[in-house]
GROMACS .gro file of C-alpha atoms in nm:
model
  336
    1MET     CA    1   5.325  26.624   8.144
    2ALA     CA    2   5.119  26.312   8.054
    3GLY     CA    3   5.253  26.312   7.693
    4LEU     CA    4   5.614  26.366   7.819
    5PHE     CA    5   5.598  26.069   8.051
    6ALA     CA    6   5.431  25.850   7.792
    7GLY     CA    7   5.700  25.938   7.542
    8ALA     CA    8   5.969  25.864   7.797
    9ALA     CA    9   5.816  25.521   7.870
   10LEU     CA   10   5.784  25.438   7.500
   11LEU     CA   11   6.145  25.539   7.434
   12ALA     CA   12   6.279  25.349   7.735
   13GLY     CA   13   6.087  25.035   7.625
   14THR     CA   14   6.228  25.067   7.272
   15VAL     CA   15   6.584  25.106   7.400
   16SER     CA   16   6.539  24.819   7.646
   17ALA     CA   17   6.407  24.583   7.378
   18ALA     CA   18   6.692  24.680   7.135
   19LEU     CA   19   6.955  24.628   7.403
   20ILE     CA   20   6.811  24.282   7.482
   21VAL     CA   21   6.837  24.181   7.117
   22LEU     CA   22   7.199  24.304   7.109
   23LEU     CA   23   7.305  24.147   7.442
   24ARG     CA   24   7.126  23.819   7.428
   25PRO     CA   25   7.395  23.625   7.233
   26LEU     CA   26   7.659  23.743   7.485
   27LEU     CA   27   7.442  23.649   7.779
   28GLN     CA   28   7.363  23.312   7.615
   29ARG     CA   29   7.738  23.237   7.604
   30TYR     CA   30   7.859  23.381   7.935
   31ALA     CA   31   7.555  23.411   8.174
   32LEU     CA   32   7.342  23.098   8.155
   33ALA     CA   33   7.129  23.013   8.460
   34ARG     CA   34   7.138  22.637   8.485
   35PRO     CA   35   6.851  22.457   8.652
   36ASN     CA   36   6.888  22.314   9.002
   37ALA     CA   37   6.663  22.168   9.271
   38ARG     CA   38   6.548  22.515   9.377
   39SER     CA   39   6.488  22.650   9.019
   40SER     CA   40   6.159  22.724   8.856
   41HIS     CA   41   6.305  22.669   8.508
   42VAL     CA   42   6.396  22.336   8.354
   43VAL     CA   43   6.631  22.435   8.071
   44PRO     CA   44   6.945  22.661   8.081
   45THR     CA   45   6.831  23.021   8.027
   46PRO     CA   46   7.042  23.331   7.983
   47GLN     CA   47   7.022  23.590   8.266
   48GLY     CA   48   7.131  23.945   8.275
   49GLY     CA   49   6.833  24.124   8.109
   50GLY     CA   50   6.852  24.374   8.394
   51VAL     CA   51   7.149  24.535   8.223
   52ALA     CA   52   6.915  24.642   7.938
   53VAL     CA   53   6.635  24.753   8.178
   54LEU     CA   54   6.851  24.966   8.402
   55ALA     CA   55   7.061  25.119   8.111
   56ALA     CA   56   6.749  25.212   7.920
   57ALA     CA   57   6.585  25.362   8.233
   58PHE     CA   58   6.878  25.586   8.319
   59VAL     CA   59   6.957  25.687   7.963
   60VAL     CA   60   6.598  25.817   7.921
   61ALA     CA   61   6.562  25.950   8.277
   62ALA     CA   62   6.875  26.169   8.267
   63PRO     CA   63   6.768  26.429   8.002
   64LEU     CA   64   6.407  26.417   8.139
   65THR     CA   65   6.548  26.499   8.490
   66VAL     CA   66   6.722  26.806   8.354
   67LEU     CA   67   6.415  26.915   8.163
   68LEU     CA   68   6.190  26.890   8.469
   69GLY     CA   69   6.423  26.973   8.755
   70GLY     CA   70   6.708  27.158   8.597
   71ARG     CA   71   7.073  27.083   8.655
   72ALA     CA   72   7.019  27.105   9.026
   73ALA     CA   73   6.835  26.769   9.004
   74LEU     CA   74   7.127  26.593   8.843
   75PRO     CA   75   7.337  26.518   9.156
   76ASP     CA   76   7.055  26.316   9.315
   77LEU     CA   77   7.011  26.116   8.991
   78ALA     CA   78   7.391  26.068   8.968
   79VAL     CA   79   7.415  25.928   9.327
   80LEU     CA   80   7.117  25.700   9.243
   81ALA     CA   81   7.283  25.577   8.928
   82ALA     CA   82   7.618  25.527   9.100
   83ALA     CA   83   7.462  25.326   9.380
   84ALA     CA   84   7.261  25.122   9.130
   85LEU     CA   85   7.585  25.055   8.936
   86VAL     CA   86   7.755  24.925   9.246
   87LEU     CA   87   7.469  24.678   9.300
   88ALA     CA   88   7.458  24.593   8.926
   89VAL     CA   89   7.824  24.505   8.927
   90THR     CA   90   7.774  24.304   9.253
   91GLY     CA   91   7.486  24.110   9.087
   92ALA     CA   92   7.672  24.059   8.768
   93VAL     CA   93   7.968  23.900   8.944
   94ASP     CA   94   7.729  23.695   9.157
   95ASP     CA   95   7.537  23.574   8.854
   96VAL     CA   96   7.859  23.430   8.720
   97ARG     CA   97   8.051  23.333   9.037
   98PRO     CA   98   7.857  23.353   9.362
   99LEU     CA   99   7.996  23.604   9.620
  100SER     CA  100   7.992  23.543   9.991
  101PRO     CA  101   7.670  23.660  10.162
  102ALA     CA  102   7.877  23.891  10.392
  103LEU     CA  103   8.042  24.076  10.104
  104ARG     CA  104   7.704  24.112   9.922
  105LEU     CA  105   7.552  24.259  10.239
  106VAL     CA  106   7.836  24.505  10.292
  107LEU     CA  107   7.806  24.639   9.940
  108GLN     CA  108   7.426  24.660   9.967
  109VAL     CA  109   7.449  24.850  10.300
  110GLY     CA  110   7.701  25.085  10.147
  111ALA     CA  111   7.482  25.160   9.842
  112VAL     CA  112   7.166  25.211  10.044
  113THR     CA  113   7.335  25.425  10.307
  114SER     CA  114   7.492  25.653  10.049
  115LEU     CA  115   7.159  25.703   9.876
  116VAL     CA  116   6.965  25.769  10.200
  117GLN     CA  117   7.217  26.017  10.330
  118PHE     CA  118   7.260  26.203  10.005
  119ALA     CA  119   6.892  26.209   9.910
  120ASP     CA  120   6.812  26.365  10.243
  121PRO     CA  121   6.430  26.303  10.223
  122GLY     CA  122   6.350  26.496  10.536
  123ARG     CA  123   6.133  26.359  10.817
  124ILE     CA  124   5.908  26.066  10.726
  125LEU     CA  125   5.820  25.914  11.068
  126PRO     CA  126   5.670  26.114  11.359
  127GLU     CA  127   5.880  26.402  11.478
  128PRO     CA  128   5.961  26.280  11.833
  129LEU     CA  129   6.165  25.997  11.683
  130PRO     CA  130   6.537  26.097  11.662
  131LEU     CA  131   6.648  26.172  11.307
  132ALA     CA  132   6.954  25.942  11.347
  133LEU     CA  133   6.718  25.652  11.437
  134GLU     CA  134   6.485  25.723  11.152
  135ARG     CA  135   6.774  25.719  10.906
  136THR     CA  136   6.901  25.398  11.049
  137LEU     CA  137   6.551  25.241  11.012
  138LEU     CA  138   6.535  25.368  10.651
  139ILE     CA  139   6.874  25.205  10.569
  140LEU     CA  140   6.764  24.877  10.723
  141ALA     CA  141   6.438  24.891  10.538
  142GLY     CA  142   6.624  24.977  10.213
  143VAL     CA  143   6.863  24.683  10.248
  144TRP     CA  144   6.574  24.449  10.317
  145TRP     CA  145   6.384  24.577  10.012
  146VAL     CA  146   6.680  24.539   9.787
  147ASN     CA  147   6.719  24.178   9.904
  148LEU     CA  148   6.356  24.090   9.892
  149VAL     CA  149   6.321  24.218   9.533
  150ASN     CA  150   6.600  23.981   9.450
  151PHE     CA  151   6.443  23.697   9.645
  152MET     CA  152   6.098  23.749   9.482
  153ASP     CA  153   6.233  23.736   9.126
  154GLY     CA  154   6.178  23.359   9.118
  155ILE     CA  155   5.937  23.290   8.831
  156ASP     CA  156   5.882  23.435   8.493
  157TRP     CA  157   5.708  23.771   8.478
  158ILE     CA  158   5.643  23.803   8.854
  159THR     CA  159   5.885  24.111   8.872
  160VAL     CA  160   5.699  24.267   8.581
  161ALA     CA  161   5.366  24.197   8.751
  162GLN     CA  162   5.492  24.383   9.066
  163PHE     CA  163   5.683  24.680   8.918
  164VAL     CA  164   5.484  24.778   8.614
  165PRO     CA  165   5.173  24.862   8.836
  166LEU     CA  166   5.397  25.019   9.093
  167THR     CA  167   5.592  25.246   8.863
  168GLY     CA  168   5.280  25.318   8.657
  169ALA     CA  169   5.094  25.430   8.960
  170LEU     CA  170   5.383  25.664   9.050
  171VAL     CA  171   5.364  25.817   8.707
  172LEU     CA  172   4.991  25.884   8.742
  173PHE     CA  173   5.050  26.033   9.082
  174GLY     CA  174   5.310  26.269   8.928
  175ILE     CA  175   5.066  26.365   8.647
  176ALA     CA  176   4.802  26.444   8.909
  177GLY     CA  177   5.044  26.656   9.114
  178GLY     CA  178   5.068  26.422   9.411
  179TYR     CA  179   5.434  26.306   9.346
  180PRO     CA  180   5.743  26.515   9.252
  181PRO     CA  181   5.805  26.527   8.878
  182VAL     CA  182   6.172  26.405   8.884
  183PRO     CA  183   6.105  26.071   9.045
  184ALA     CA  184   5.788  26.042   8.839
  185ALA     CA  185   6.013  26.081   8.535
  186VAL     CA  186   6.239  25.807   8.659
  187ALA     CA  187   5.936  25.592   8.730
  188ALA     CA  188   5.809  25.647   8.374
  189ALA     CA  189   6.147  25.546   8.223
  190LEU     CA  190   6.169  25.239   8.447
  191CYS     CA  191   5.815  25.129   8.369
  192GLY     CA  192   5.885  25.159   7.995
  193ALA     CA  193   6.213  24.963   8.029
  194LEU     CA  194   6.043  24.686   8.215
  195LEU     CA  195   5.776  24.670   7.945
  196GLY     CA  196   6.051  24.644   7.687
  197PHE     CA  197   6.195  24.346   7.887
  198ALA     CA  198   5.857  24.180   7.938
  199PRO     CA  199   5.831  23.996   7.599
  200ALA     CA  200   6.167  23.819   7.665
  201ASN     CA  201   6.060  23.718   8.010
  202ARG     CA  202   5.714  23.607   7.926
  203PRO     CA  203   5.646  23.238   8.037
  204VAL     CA  204   5.836  23.038   7.925
  205ALA     CA  205   6.115  23.294   7.961
  206ARG     CA  206   6.389  23.329   7.710
  207LEU     CA  207   6.578  23.573   7.939
  208PHE     CA  208   6.592  23.639   8.309
  209LEU     CA  209   6.653  23.970   8.485
  210GLY     CA  210   6.937  23.824   8.693
  211ASP     CA  211   7.088  23.958   9.011
  212VAL     CA  212   7.248  24.226   8.788
  213GLY     CA  213   6.893  24.364   8.740
  214SER     CA  214   6.701  24.268   9.052
  215LEU     CA  215   6.942  24.424   9.306
  216PRO     CA  216   6.957  24.769   9.141
  217LEU     CA  217   6.582  24.744   9.068
  218GLY     CA  218   6.527  24.711   9.440
  219LEU     CA  219   6.740  25.014   9.503
  220VAL     CA  220   6.586  25.238   9.246
  221SER     CA  221   6.224  25.129   9.332
  222GLY     CA  222   6.311  25.182   9.697
  223TRP     CA  223   6.418  25.540   9.624
  224LEU     CA  224   6.099  25.608   9.435
  225LEU     CA  225   5.897  25.479   9.729
  226LEU     CA  226   6.110  25.690   9.966
  227GLU     CA  227   6.028  25.997   9.759
  228LEU     CA  228   5.658  25.910   9.784
  229ALA     CA  229   5.679  25.874  10.157
  230ALA     CA  230   5.879  26.197  10.183
  231ALA     CA  231   5.604  26.376   9.991
  232GLY     CA  232   5.372  26.299  10.283
  233HIS     CA  233   5.216  25.973  10.150
  234LEU     CA  234   5.365  25.705  10.377
  235ALA     CA  235   5.047  25.486  10.349
  236ALA     CA  236   5.068  25.484   9.969
  237ALA     CA  237   5.436  25.402   9.985
  238LEU     CA  238   5.355  25.099  10.205
  239LEU     CA  239   5.056  24.989   9.992
  240LEU     CA  240   5.231  24.978   9.656
  241PRO     CA  241   5.490  24.714   9.744
  242LEU     CA  242   5.275  24.539  10.000
  243TYR     CA  243   5.252  24.197   9.829
  244HIS     CA  244   5.632  24.169   9.791
  245LEU     CA  245   5.688  24.292  10.142
  246ALA     CA  246   5.438  24.039  10.288
  247ASP     CA  247   5.549  23.734  10.091
  248ALA     CA  248   5.917  23.786  10.148
  249THR     CA  249   5.899  23.887  10.516
  250LEU     CA  250   5.660  23.612  10.618
  251THR     CA  251   5.869  23.359  10.430
  252LEU     CA  252   6.184  23.477  10.611
  253ALA     CA  253   6.002  23.464  10.947
  254LEU     CA  254   5.892  23.103  10.884
  255ARG     CA  255   6.231  22.997  10.769
  256ALA     CA  256   6.388  23.147  11.082
  257ARG     CA  257   6.141  22.959  11.292
  258ARG     CA  258   6.246  22.640  11.123
  259ARG     CA  259   6.612  22.735  11.189
  260GLU     CA  260   6.702  22.725  10.825
  261ARG     CA  261   7.003  22.902  10.682
  262LEU     CA  262   6.844  23.227  10.572
  263TRP     CA  263   7.106  23.315  10.313
  264GLU     CA  264   7.066  22.986  10.120
  265ALA     CA  265   6.841  22.958   9.815
  266HIS     CA  266   6.501  22.787   9.873
  267ARG     CA  267   6.153  22.731   9.723
  268SER     CA  268   5.937  22.831  10.019
  269HIS     CA  269   5.797  23.169   9.901
  270PHE     CA  270   5.417  23.164   9.873
  271TYR     CA  271   5.422  23.208   9.496
  272GLN     CA  272   5.670  22.926   9.463
  273ARG     CA  273   5.450  22.694   9.683
  274ALA     CA  274   5.159  22.786   9.455
  275SER     CA  275   5.365  22.674   9.158
  276ASP     CA  276   5.479  22.350   9.324
  277ARG     CA  277   5.105  22.276   9.408
  278GLY     CA  278   4.999  22.306   9.045
  279LEU     CA  279   4.908  22.676   8.981
  280ARG     CA  280   5.045  22.774   8.650
  281VAL     CA  281   5.302  23.059   8.628
  282MET     CA  282   5.064  23.280   8.423
  283GLU     CA  283   4.786  23.229   8.678
  284ILE     CA  284   5.023  23.333   8.960
  285ASP     CA  285   5.131  23.635   8.752
  286ARG     CA  286   4.772  23.729   8.689
  287HIS     CA  287   4.691  23.709   9.059
  288VAL     CA  288   4.989  23.926   9.150
  289PHE     CA  289   4.929  24.176   8.870
  290GLY     CA  290   4.554  24.210   8.966
  291LEU     CA  291   4.643  24.243   9.331
  292ASN     CA  292   4.891  24.517   9.254
  293LEU     CA  293   4.639  24.703   9.052
  294GLY     CA  294   4.408  24.694   9.350
  295LEU     CA  295   4.685  24.814   9.583
  296ALA     CA  296   4.769  25.101   9.342
  297ALA     CA  297   4.402  25.201   9.357
  298LEU     CA  298   4.401  25.200   9.732
  299ALA     CA  299   4.731  25.402   9.736
  300ALA     CA  300   4.570  25.658   9.508
  301ALA     CA  301   4.277  25.693   9.739
  302THR     CA  302   4.508  25.775  10.031
  303LEU     CA  303   4.675  26.051   9.820
  304TRP     CA  304   4.349  26.235   9.765
  305ALA     CA  305   4.173  26.156  10.086
  306SER     CA  306   4.435  26.120  10.364
  307HIS     CA  307   4.169  26.008  10.620
  308LEU     CA  308   4.132  25.689  10.413
  309ALA     CA  309   4.487  25.580  10.494
  310GLY     CA  310   4.391  25.350  10.778
  311PRO     CA  311   4.093  25.177  10.594
  312ALA     CA  312   4.303  25.146  10.275
  313LEU     CA  313   4.592  24.978  10.465
  314ALA     CA  314   4.338  24.738  10.629
  315VAL     CA  315   4.173  24.651  10.289
  316GLY     CA  316   4.517  24.617  10.122
  317GLY     CA  317   4.638  24.394  10.402
  318ALA     CA  318   4.329  24.175  10.372
  319LEU     CA  319   4.375  24.140   9.994
  320VAL     CA  320   4.732  24.047  10.034
  321ALA     CA  321   4.653  23.795  10.316
  322LEU     CA  322   4.386  23.636  10.088
  323THR     CA  323   4.629  23.605   9.806
  324LEU     CA  324   4.903  23.448  10.026
  325TRP     CA  325   4.645  23.209  10.172
  326ARG     CA  326   4.538  23.100   9.827
  327PHE     CA  327   4.900  23.049   9.719
  328GLY     CA  328   4.994  22.862  10.034
  329HIS     CA  329   4.683  22.642  10.042
  330ARG     CA  330   4.651  22.560   9.669
  331ARG     CA  331   4.553  22.189   9.646
  332ARG     CA  332   4.844  21.992   9.517
  333VAL     CA  333   4.792  21.847   9.167
  334HIS     CA  334   4.813  21.476   9.159
  335GLY     CA  335   5.162  21.356   9.052
  336ARG     CA  336   5.347  21.671   9.128
   0.00000   0.00000   0.00000
C-alpha cells in the first residue's frame, strides 16, 4: 500500500508539473493577476495553476480508486469530480471577470450540498442531534471551508504549506489502517499534484493557484476531512486544518466587528499582517508548515489513542494561538 500511494504521488506530481509547463504560456496571456492595493505580489503574475493540480490529482486518483475500491467506488469519485469541476469553472470565470458574491455563493452551496448528500457519510456528531440538522451543519461548514481556503491563498506557498502536511498525514493514516483506502488514494494524488505545483509557486512565485484551483481544492480537501470524521476521527479532522480555520474565522469575526464588507478583498489575515510588519514570506511559510506538521502529529495521536483527543485539541489550539499571536504582533519593520 505504501509503495502504491508513493507511486501515485510521484505520478501526479509529474503530470502536474508537465501540465504547468504546457499551460503557462496560455495563462500568461489570458489569466494575469495584476497587483493592487490588497495584493501580496508586485508584478503581474499568471494564475490558474490549479487547473494542473486538480487535473493531475483526478487523472491519477481515478484508476487507483478502481484498484482499491472496485467500480462501486467510482460514483463517489465522479460526484466529487463533478462538484469540483463546477467550482473550478466558477473560479476560472471569476479569475478573468469577477462574478457577483451572491452567484458564487449559490454555486458553492450547490456543489457542497450535492457532495454531502451523495457521499452519505453517516453520523458524525452525537446521535441525539437530528440527521437533517447535522447535514445542514456539514453543508454550512463545507461552504465556509471552500471559501476560507480561497481566502487563505494570499501569499506564495502558504497553500502548499497547509495542504501537503494535511494530505500527507491522511496518506499515512491510510497506510496504517486508520483511514479508508479510497480517500487515502485521492489524498496521495492531491499531495503529489501540489508538490508538482510547488516549484512554480515558490517565493517569488511565477504562477498562482487562482480561484480555479483554490475553490475546488477546498471542496476536495473538505471531502477528505469529512471521510476522516466519518471514520470516527472527528478530533483529527479538526486538528489537521486548524490553522486555516482559526486564521480565517477570527479574521472574519474581527472584520464583522468593524462592520466591514465581508465579501470584499482585504489584507487583514494574520499571515498578511505578519508580512506587512516585515516577516518574510518564506518565514511565514516555514511557521505554517512546521505548525501543520505538529498538528498532523497530534491528529495521529488521537487516531491511535482516542482518549488523547481532548488534550491534543487543547495543545493544537495553543500552538495555533501562539502562531496567530506571533503573526499579529510582529514588530513592524522601520519604513514599511
